[in-house]
Every structure is written in C-alpha cells, then in structure tokens.
Short mmCIF file of C-alpha atoms in Angstrom, two decimals:
data_model
loop_
_atom_site.label_atom_id
_atom_site.label_comp_id
_atom_site.label_asym_id
_atom_site.label_seq_id
_atom_site.Cartn_x
_atom_site.Cartn_y
_atom_site.Cartn_z
CA MET A 1 -105.72 28.68 -133.36
CA ASN A 2 -103.35 27.25 -135.95
CA GLN A 3 -100.24 29.30 -136.60
CA SER A 4 -96.98 28.47 -138.34
CA PHE A 5 -93.45 29.85 -138.40
CA LYS A 6 -90.70 29.13 -140.93
CA THR A 7 -87.34 28.29 -139.34
CA LYS A 8 -85.52 29.23 -142.58
CA ALA A 9 -82.94 26.62 -143.59
CA ARG A 10 -83.01 25.17 -140.06
CA HIS A 11 -84.65 21.81 -139.37
CA GLY A 12 -86.65 21.75 -136.14
CA TYR A 13 -85.53 19.34 -133.43
CA ASN A 14 -87.64 20.26 -130.40
CA ILE A 15 -90.02 22.90 -129.10
CA LYS A 16 -91.12 23.78 -125.56
CA PHE A 17 -93.71 26.11 -124.08
CA SER A 18 -92.45 28.44 -121.38
CA PRO A 19 -93.52 27.26 -117.89
CA TYR A 20 -93.93 30.94 -116.95
CA PHE A 21 -95.68 32.68 -119.87
CA ASP A 22 -98.63 31.13 -121.68
CA GLN A 23 -97.77 32.99 -124.91
CA ARG A 24 -94.08 32.04 -125.23
CA VAL A 25 -92.32 29.09 -126.88
CA ALA A 26 -88.72 28.22 -127.72
CA CYS A 27 -87.48 25.98 -130.53
CA VAL A 28 -84.06 24.47 -131.35
CA SER A 29 -83.07 23.77 -134.94
CA SER A 30 -80.10 22.69 -137.03
CA GLN A 31 -78.78 23.08 -140.56
CA TYR A 32 -78.51 20.17 -142.98
CA TYR A 33 -80.74 17.84 -140.94
CA GLY A 34 -78.30 18.00 -138.03
CA ILE A 35 -75.57 16.17 -139.94
CA ALA A 36 -73.41 19.28 -140.31
CA GLY A 37 -73.62 23.04 -139.93
CA ALA A 38 -74.85 25.37 -137.22
CA GLY A 39 -77.77 25.40 -134.81
CA ARG A 40 -80.23 28.07 -133.74
CA LEU A 41 -82.36 28.68 -130.67
CA ILE A 42 -85.48 30.74 -131.46
CA ILE A 43 -87.80 32.29 -128.88
CA LEU A 44 -91.27 33.31 -130.08
CA ASP A 45 -94.29 35.03 -128.57
CA ILE A 46 -97.76 33.89 -129.60
CA PHE A 47 -100.13 36.64 -130.72
CA PRO A 48 -103.64 36.21 -132.13
CA ASN A 49 -102.51 36.62 -135.74
CA GLU A 50 -98.80 35.87 -135.72
CA LEU A 51 -95.84 34.20 -134.05
CA ARG A 52 -93.46 37.05 -133.26
CA PRO A 53 -89.70 36.41 -132.78
CA VAL A 54 -88.38 37.67 -129.44
CA GLN A 55 -84.78 36.52 -129.65
CA ALA A 56 -82.56 34.13 -131.60
CA PHE A 57 -79.19 32.64 -130.75
CA ASP A 58 -76.84 30.87 -133.15
CA TRP A 59 -74.45 28.10 -132.16
CA SER A 60 -71.53 26.66 -134.12
CA ASP A 61 -72.97 23.13 -134.12
CA GLY A 62 -76.44 21.63 -134.27
CA LEU A 63 -78.86 22.14 -131.37
CA PHE A 64 -80.95 19.07 -130.63
CA ASP A 65 -82.94 19.81 -127.47
CA LEU A 66 -83.81 22.50 -124.92
CA THR A 67 -85.19 22.90 -121.43
CA TRP A 68 -86.50 26.00 -119.67
CA ALA A 69 -85.03 26.88 -116.28
CA GLU A 70 -87.36 26.27 -113.36
CA ASN A 71 -86.05 29.26 -111.40
CA ASN A 72 -85.66 31.99 -114.05
CA GLU A 73 -88.14 32.79 -116.81
CA ASN A 74 -85.39 34.02 -119.14
CA VAL A 75 -82.93 31.11 -118.94
CA ILE A 76 -82.83 28.17 -121.37
CA VAL A 77 -80.38 25.27 -121.58
CA THR A 78 -79.70 23.64 -124.97
CA ALA A 79 -78.05 20.40 -126.15
CA GLY A 80 -75.27 20.69 -128.72
CA GLY A 81 -73.91 18.45 -131.42
CA ASP A 82 -70.39 19.26 -130.24
CA GLY A 83 -70.91 17.45 -126.92
CA SER A 84 -71.63 20.61 -124.93
CA ILE A 85 -74.65 22.10 -123.22
CA GLN A 86 -75.21 25.84 -123.39
CA VAL A 87 -76.93 28.16 -120.91
CA TRP A 88 -78.65 31.18 -122.49
CA ASP A 89 -80.36 34.27 -121.08
CA ILE A 90 -82.98 35.78 -123.40
CA LEU A 91 -82.11 39.25 -122.08
CA GLN A 92 -78.41 38.86 -122.90
CA PRO A 93 -78.08 38.54 -126.69
CA GLN A 94 -74.28 38.51 -126.84
CA GLY A 95 -74.06 34.72 -126.43
CA PRO A 96 -74.34 31.90 -123.89
CA LEU A 97 -73.83 32.61 -120.21
CA LYS A 98 -71.99 29.32 -119.89
CA VAL A 99 -70.88 26.35 -121.98
CA LEU A 100 -70.32 23.01 -120.24
CA LYS A 101 -68.59 20.28 -122.22
CA GLU A 102 -67.82 16.81 -120.91
CA HIS A 103 -69.65 14.49 -123.31
CA THR A 104 -67.48 13.04 -126.05
CA LYS A 105 -70.29 12.92 -128.63
CA GLU A 106 -73.52 14.73 -129.47
CA VAL A 107 -75.93 15.65 -126.68
CA ASN A 108 -79.46 14.50 -127.56
CA CYS A 109 -81.43 15.71 -124.58
CA VAL A 110 -81.41 18.12 -121.63
CA ASP A 111 -83.97 18.28 -118.82
CA TRP A 112 -84.23 20.64 -115.81
CA SER A 113 -85.45 19.13 -112.52
CA GLN A 114 -88.86 20.27 -111.30
CA THR A 115 -88.74 18.72 -107.85
CA ARG A 116 -85.43 18.46 -106.03
CA ASN A 117 -83.08 21.35 -106.69
CA GLU A 118 -83.49 24.60 -108.56
CA HIS A 119 -80.30 24.08 -110.57
CA LEU A 120 -80.16 20.37 -111.49
CA VAL A 121 -80.02 19.48 -115.19
CA LEU A 122 -79.63 16.12 -116.96
CA SER A 123 -77.88 15.64 -120.29
CA ALA A 124 -78.09 12.46 -122.42
CA SER A 125 -75.61 11.71 -125.17
CA TRP A 126 -74.51 9.61 -128.11
CA ASP A 127 -71.57 8.57 -125.89
CA SER A 128 -74.00 6.26 -124.01
CA THR A 129 -73.86 8.27 -120.77
CA VAL A 130 -76.12 10.60 -118.82
CA LYS A 131 -74.62 13.43 -116.79
CA LEU A 132 -76.07 15.31 -113.84
CA TRP A 133 -75.19 19.00 -113.58
CA ASP A 134 -75.64 21.74 -111.06
CA ILE A 135 -75.87 24.52 -113.60
CA LEU A 136 -74.07 26.92 -111.24
CA GLN A 137 -70.97 24.71 -111.16
CA GLU A 138 -68.32 24.15 -113.81
CA LYS A 139 -68.18 20.34 -113.66
CA SER A 140 -70.83 17.63 -113.69
CA LEU A 141 -71.90 16.13 -110.37
CA SER A 142 -72.29 12.54 -111.62
CA THR A 143 -72.04 10.39 -114.73
CA TYR A 144 -74.51 7.53 -115.18
CA THR A 145 -73.29 4.55 -117.20
CA GLY A 146 -74.92 1.24 -117.99
CA HIS A 147 -76.58 1.83 -121.34
CA GLN A 148 -74.82 0.04 -124.19
CA HIS A 149 -75.89 2.44 -126.92
CA ILE A 150 -76.93 6.03 -127.56
CA VAL A 151 -79.06 7.59 -124.81
CA TYR A 152 -81.75 9.48 -126.69
CA ASN A 153 -83.81 10.80 -123.82
CA ALA A 154 -83.53 11.57 -120.10
CA SER A 155 -86.62 12.69 -118.21
CA TRP A 156 -86.94 13.80 -114.59
CA SER A 157 -89.85 12.42 -112.63
CA PRO A 158 -92.37 15.21 -111.95
CA HIS A 159 -93.25 13.50 -108.65
CA ALA A 160 -90.32 11.79 -106.94
CA PRO A 161 -87.27 13.95 -106.11
CA GLY A 162 -84.10 12.51 -107.60
CA TRP A 163 -85.77 9.99 -109.92
CA PHE A 164 -85.24 10.11 -113.67
CA ALA A 165 -85.81 7.78 -116.63
CA THR A 166 -83.66 7.19 -119.71
CA ALA A 167 -84.41 5.76 -123.16
CA SER A 168 -81.66 4.19 -125.25
CA GLY A 169 -80.74 2.58 -128.52
CA ASP A 170 -79.94 -0.58 -126.53
CA HIS A 171 -83.72 -1.27 -126.42
CA SER A 172 -83.92 -0.55 -122.70
CA LEU A 173 -85.79 1.92 -120.54
CA ARG A 174 -84.08 2.62 -117.22
CA VAL A 175 -85.04 4.37 -114.00
CA TRP A 176 -82.38 5.97 -111.81
CA ASP A 177 -82.28 7.56 -108.36
CA THR A 178 -79.63 10.26 -107.93
CA ARG A 179 -79.38 9.37 -104.23
CA ASN A 180 -78.35 5.80 -105.06
CA ASN A 181 -74.65 6.13 -105.99
CA GLU A 182 -75.21 6.29 -109.75
CA ALA A 183 -76.74 2.78 -109.77
CA CYS A 184 -79.70 1.96 -112.01
CA SER A 185 -82.84 1.11 -110.02
CA VAL A 186 -84.99 -0.45 -112.75
CA VAL A 187 -84.14 -1.89 -116.18
CA ILE A 188 -87.01 -2.52 -118.59
CA LYS A 189 -86.41 -4.35 -121.88
CA ALA A 190 -89.20 -2.33 -123.34
CA HIS A 191 -88.91 -2.82 -127.12
CA ASP A 192 -87.16 -4.94 -129.72
CA ALA A 193 -85.79 -1.79 -131.34
CA GLU A 194 -84.15 1.49 -130.36
CA ILE A 195 -86.14 3.58 -127.88
CA LEU A 196 -86.11 7.25 -128.86
CA SER A 197 -88.29 8.87 -126.20
CA CYS A 198 -89.79 8.46 -122.74
CA ASP A 199 -92.03 10.52 -120.48
CA TRP A 200 -93.65 10.17 -117.06
CA CYS A 201 -97.37 10.27 -116.39
CA LYS A 202 -98.20 13.55 -114.65
CA TYR A 203 -100.82 11.88 -112.44
CA ASP A 204 -99.16 8.62 -111.31
CA GLN A 205 -95.53 8.54 -110.17
CA ASN A 206 -95.15 4.87 -111.13
CA ILE A 207 -96.27 5.10 -114.76
CA LEU A 208 -93.73 5.68 -117.52
CA PHE A 209 -94.14 5.66 -121.31
CA SER A 210 -91.72 4.74 -124.09
CA GLY A 211 -91.69 5.42 -127.84
CA SER A 212 -89.59 3.40 -130.26
CA VAL A 213 -88.26 2.89 -133.77
CA ASP A 214 -90.74 0.00 -134.01
CA GLY A 215 -93.57 2.55 -134.21
CA LEU A 216 -95.02 1.49 -130.85
CA ILE A 217 -95.75 3.41 -127.66
CA LYS A 218 -95.88 1.41 -124.45
CA GLY A 219 -96.86 2.22 -120.89
CA TRP A 220 -95.03 0.73 -117.91
CA ASP A 221 -95.64 0.43 -114.18
CA ILE A 222 -92.11 0.60 -112.81
CA ARG A 223 -93.13 -1.47 -109.75
CA ASN A 224 -93.91 -4.45 -112.00
CA PRO A 225 -92.48 -3.83 -115.47
CA ARG A 226 -92.62 -7.37 -116.80
CA TYR A 227 -95.54 -6.52 -119.06
CA PRO A 228 -96.67 -3.13 -120.45
CA THR A 229 -99.78 -1.47 -119.05
CA CYS A 230 -100.77 -0.42 -122.57
CA GLU A 231 -99.53 -0.74 -126.13
CA LEU A 232 -100.46 1.90 -128.69
CA ARG A 233 -100.26 0.99 -132.38
CA GLY A 234 -100.88 3.31 -135.31
CA HIS A 235 -97.69 5.06 -136.38
CA HIS A 236 -96.17 3.69 -139.58
CA TYR A 237 -92.60 4.67 -138.73
CA ALA A 238 -90.47 5.51 -135.68
CA VAL A 239 -91.97 7.41 -132.75
CA ARG A 240 -89.52 10.25 -132.19
CA ARG A 241 -91.14 12.12 -129.30
CA ILE A 242 -93.82 11.41 -126.70
CA ARG A 243 -95.38 13.85 -124.24
CA THR A 244 -97.94 13.09 -121.54
CA SER A 245 -100.81 15.50 -120.99
CA PRO A 246 -100.57 17.93 -118.06
CA PHE A 247 -104.38 17.96 -117.82
CA ASN A 248 -105.49 14.35 -118.34
CA GLY A 249 -103.64 11.29 -117.05
CA ALA A 250 -105.09 9.12 -119.83
CA LEU A 251 -103.82 11.24 -122.73
CA ILE A 252 -100.46 11.08 -124.46
CA ALA A 253 -99.20 12.76 -127.64
CA SER A 254 -96.62 11.37 -130.05
CA ALA A 255 -94.57 12.74 -132.96
CA SER A 256 -93.36 10.40 -135.66
CA TYR A 257 -91.21 9.98 -138.74
CA ASP A 258 -94.47 9.25 -140.58
CA PHE A 259 -95.03 13.05 -140.63
CA THR A 260 -97.89 12.95 -138.09
CA VAL A 261 -98.70 13.84 -134.50
CA LYS A 262 -101.18 11.57 -132.75
CA ILE A 263 -103.22 11.95 -129.56
CA TRP A 264 -103.92 8.72 -127.71
CA ASP A 265 -106.28 7.56 -124.98
CA CYS A 266 -104.11 5.13 -122.99
CA VAL A 267 -107.05 3.64 -121.09
CA LYS A 268 -108.97 2.77 -124.26
CA GLN A 269 -105.65 2.11 -126.05
CA MET A 270 -106.72 3.98 -129.16
CA CYS A 271 -105.76 7.00 -131.23
CA VAL A 272 -108.32 9.79 -130.78
CA GLU A 273 -106.85 12.34 -133.19
CA THR A 274 -104.21 12.52 -135.93
CA VAL A 275 -102.63 15.85 -136.89
CA GLN A 276 -101.14 16.03 -140.39
CA HIS A 277 -99.52 19.36 -141.19
CA HIS A 278 -95.88 18.41 -141.78
CA SER A 279 -94.22 17.15 -144.96
CA GLU A 280 -91.16 15.72 -143.21
CA PHE A 281 -90.18 13.96 -139.97
CA VAL A 282 -91.84 15.49 -136.89
CA TYR A 283 -89.17 15.81 -134.18
CA GLY A 284 -90.43 18.23 -131.54
CA LEU A 285 -93.66 18.20 -129.55
CA ASP A 286 -95.12 19.81 -126.43
CA PHE A 287 -98.31 20.51 -124.50
CA SER A 288 -98.98 23.94 -123.03
CA THR A 289 -99.30 23.72 -119.26
CA HIS A 290 -101.32 26.96 -119.23
CA LYS A 291 -103.98 26.43 -121.89
CA GLN A 292 -105.73 23.10 -122.20
CA GLY A 293 -105.57 21.70 -125.72
CA LEU A 294 -102.84 24.07 -126.93
CA MET A 295 -99.94 22.23 -128.56
CA ALA A 296 -96.71 22.92 -130.42
CA ASP A 297 -94.61 20.83 -132.78
CA CYS A 298 -91.72 21.22 -135.20
CA GLY A 299 -90.13 19.14 -137.95
CA TRP A 300 -87.55 18.74 -140.62
CA ASP A 301 -89.71 20.64 -143.12
CA GLU A 302 -88.48 23.89 -141.47
CA LEU A 303 -91.89 24.59 -139.94
CA LEU A 304 -93.11 24.90 -136.37
CA HIS A 305 -96.81 24.96 -135.57
CA ILE A 306 -98.84 26.25 -132.61
CA TYR A 307 -102.38 24.91 -132.63
CA HIS A 308 -105.41 23.93 -130.61
CA CYS A 309 -106.09 20.21 -130.63
CA PRO A 310 -109.65 19.31 -129.54
CA ALA A 311 -108.73 15.78 -128.46
CA ALA A 312 -105.98 17.14 -126.21
CA ALA A 313 -108.58 19.23 -124.38
CA MET A 314 -110.60 16.21 -123.27
CA ILE A 315 -111.16 15.84 -119.52
#
C-alpha cells in the first residue's frame, strides 16, 4: 500500500491514526507554511484504492497538532496558532464543541492521556509553558513552567499514570509528574540545539527519545540520564518528529527537514530504511497501532502519504 492525498494549499503539520478504527486517519494543516492564514483538520478513511475524505473543519488560524480522544472515537483535539486548543466532534460539522484559550502564543502540541484519566490533555506552547486540561472543564488544571524557550512537544507516558515528557528550544528534555505540585522531576540537557520532538518507548517505562535541530536522535534512561543509551546519526537537517514503534521496542521512526522519513534500530544504532516521497519538510509522522508496518506522514509539499514500510514490520 502506498496512497497519497493532496491537502490543497494547506501544508501538513501532523497526522495520526485513529486508535479505534484501523482505516481512519486525521491530519492538521495550515496555509502559508503556518506563518499566516487559516488551518484545516481533515479526517480520511483508507480504502484499497483511495483515501476518502470523511470530514473537514476549518479554523481561523493555523493548526499545528492533533490528538484523538481516548474515550470517544469521534472526538479530536487540535492545537491552534492563536493560542487556543479546539475540541471537535466528527459527527457535528458546524464547528468546534469547545475552544479553550489560555496560552499567550501558538500551541505546538496536544496529547491526550492514555493512562490516568479519560479527559486529561496536555498543551505545549511558544509561550514556554505546558498546560494540563480536563477537557470537560473551562479552565486549565495546572500550568508547568521551567523551560526557558518554546516547548515544542509534550508526551504522556504510556506506562506511568501522571508522567509526561517535554522537549524545548532551551536544549532540555524534562520529565514531569502531575502529582508533584507542578515541579519538574528530571532535567536532561539532551542536545546542544533546540529539541523539537520526544517520545516514550512503548516497552520500557524508563526509556525516552529526543529529536533535535542538530539532526540527531538520542535515547535516554530517565533513571540515569547522564549519558544517552543510543545516538542515531543520518539525517542531514533537523529532526522534526519522532515516533516509537507500537510493535517493536527497538524501532523508532523519524521525520526530518531533509525531506525523508527514516526507520531506526536503536539496539544496533543504525538506519534500516529511508523513505523519500516528499519534496519539502516532513512534519507529521505516525505508526498504525492496528496494522504492523503501516505508517502515515505529511509535509509542507501539501501531501500526506499512507504506506506500508517493511522495516517497520520487523519483529
């Protein structure tokens, strides 16, 4: 399988498979490379010979990230360039169910908790803060400060309730525990450049990965983060997105400004496959949790791709 969809004057920022339906994906995109203009959320169903649009929602500012709800197959939360997060229901096309705005600058990332509470969502922003929301309430529950620069990514631990990691332009990777009075538990000076992405290993609760402007991907054991557990070299430009495999604890995928997606074996510390089907920065990336080896990505060339990657199917 290798299918493509044109986002039509919208530059792709991220793409996620539905955790409920193996044939459904959602993508967020923005006009004018996210610098100005509107954003669009697109939901697609995957058929053998086409990617078929199910629903599309427009927003007045750029949309930079999305997360599927963990308690409702039709609900998606998106991150807006106007400092707000939006809650959408695919079955209600009139507009967002709710708009929550507390950040003072663009929201880069949203992530829905898989472990602790059915309604907890994180948002990470250009204003250097991370906010914790109960999506049923009108105000955030907590604001996490400590980063000295843009927070590009916030990622819930898939194992430990209340734990999440953040990646920032201040060159640090941080681990937080929501039960610990908004205090940072671990600070890792992970790179000598801005860190754009982080993700947890799905098979070891102590292993965390970071991707940076320096083109490197590093693995970290948060119990002893003085030195990385692995260092993956091969991208020529910034690593914009990393995703760990839901099927193999040794595999990680990365999307880069060098127009490629790479699959890595973290144990052997080597690239096992390079995917080259974009002509611009690759921003969005995801593994299907239903079908081993099925992947999705999107980029600034106005294309999103759904494809089978043999290296990602390795056991």
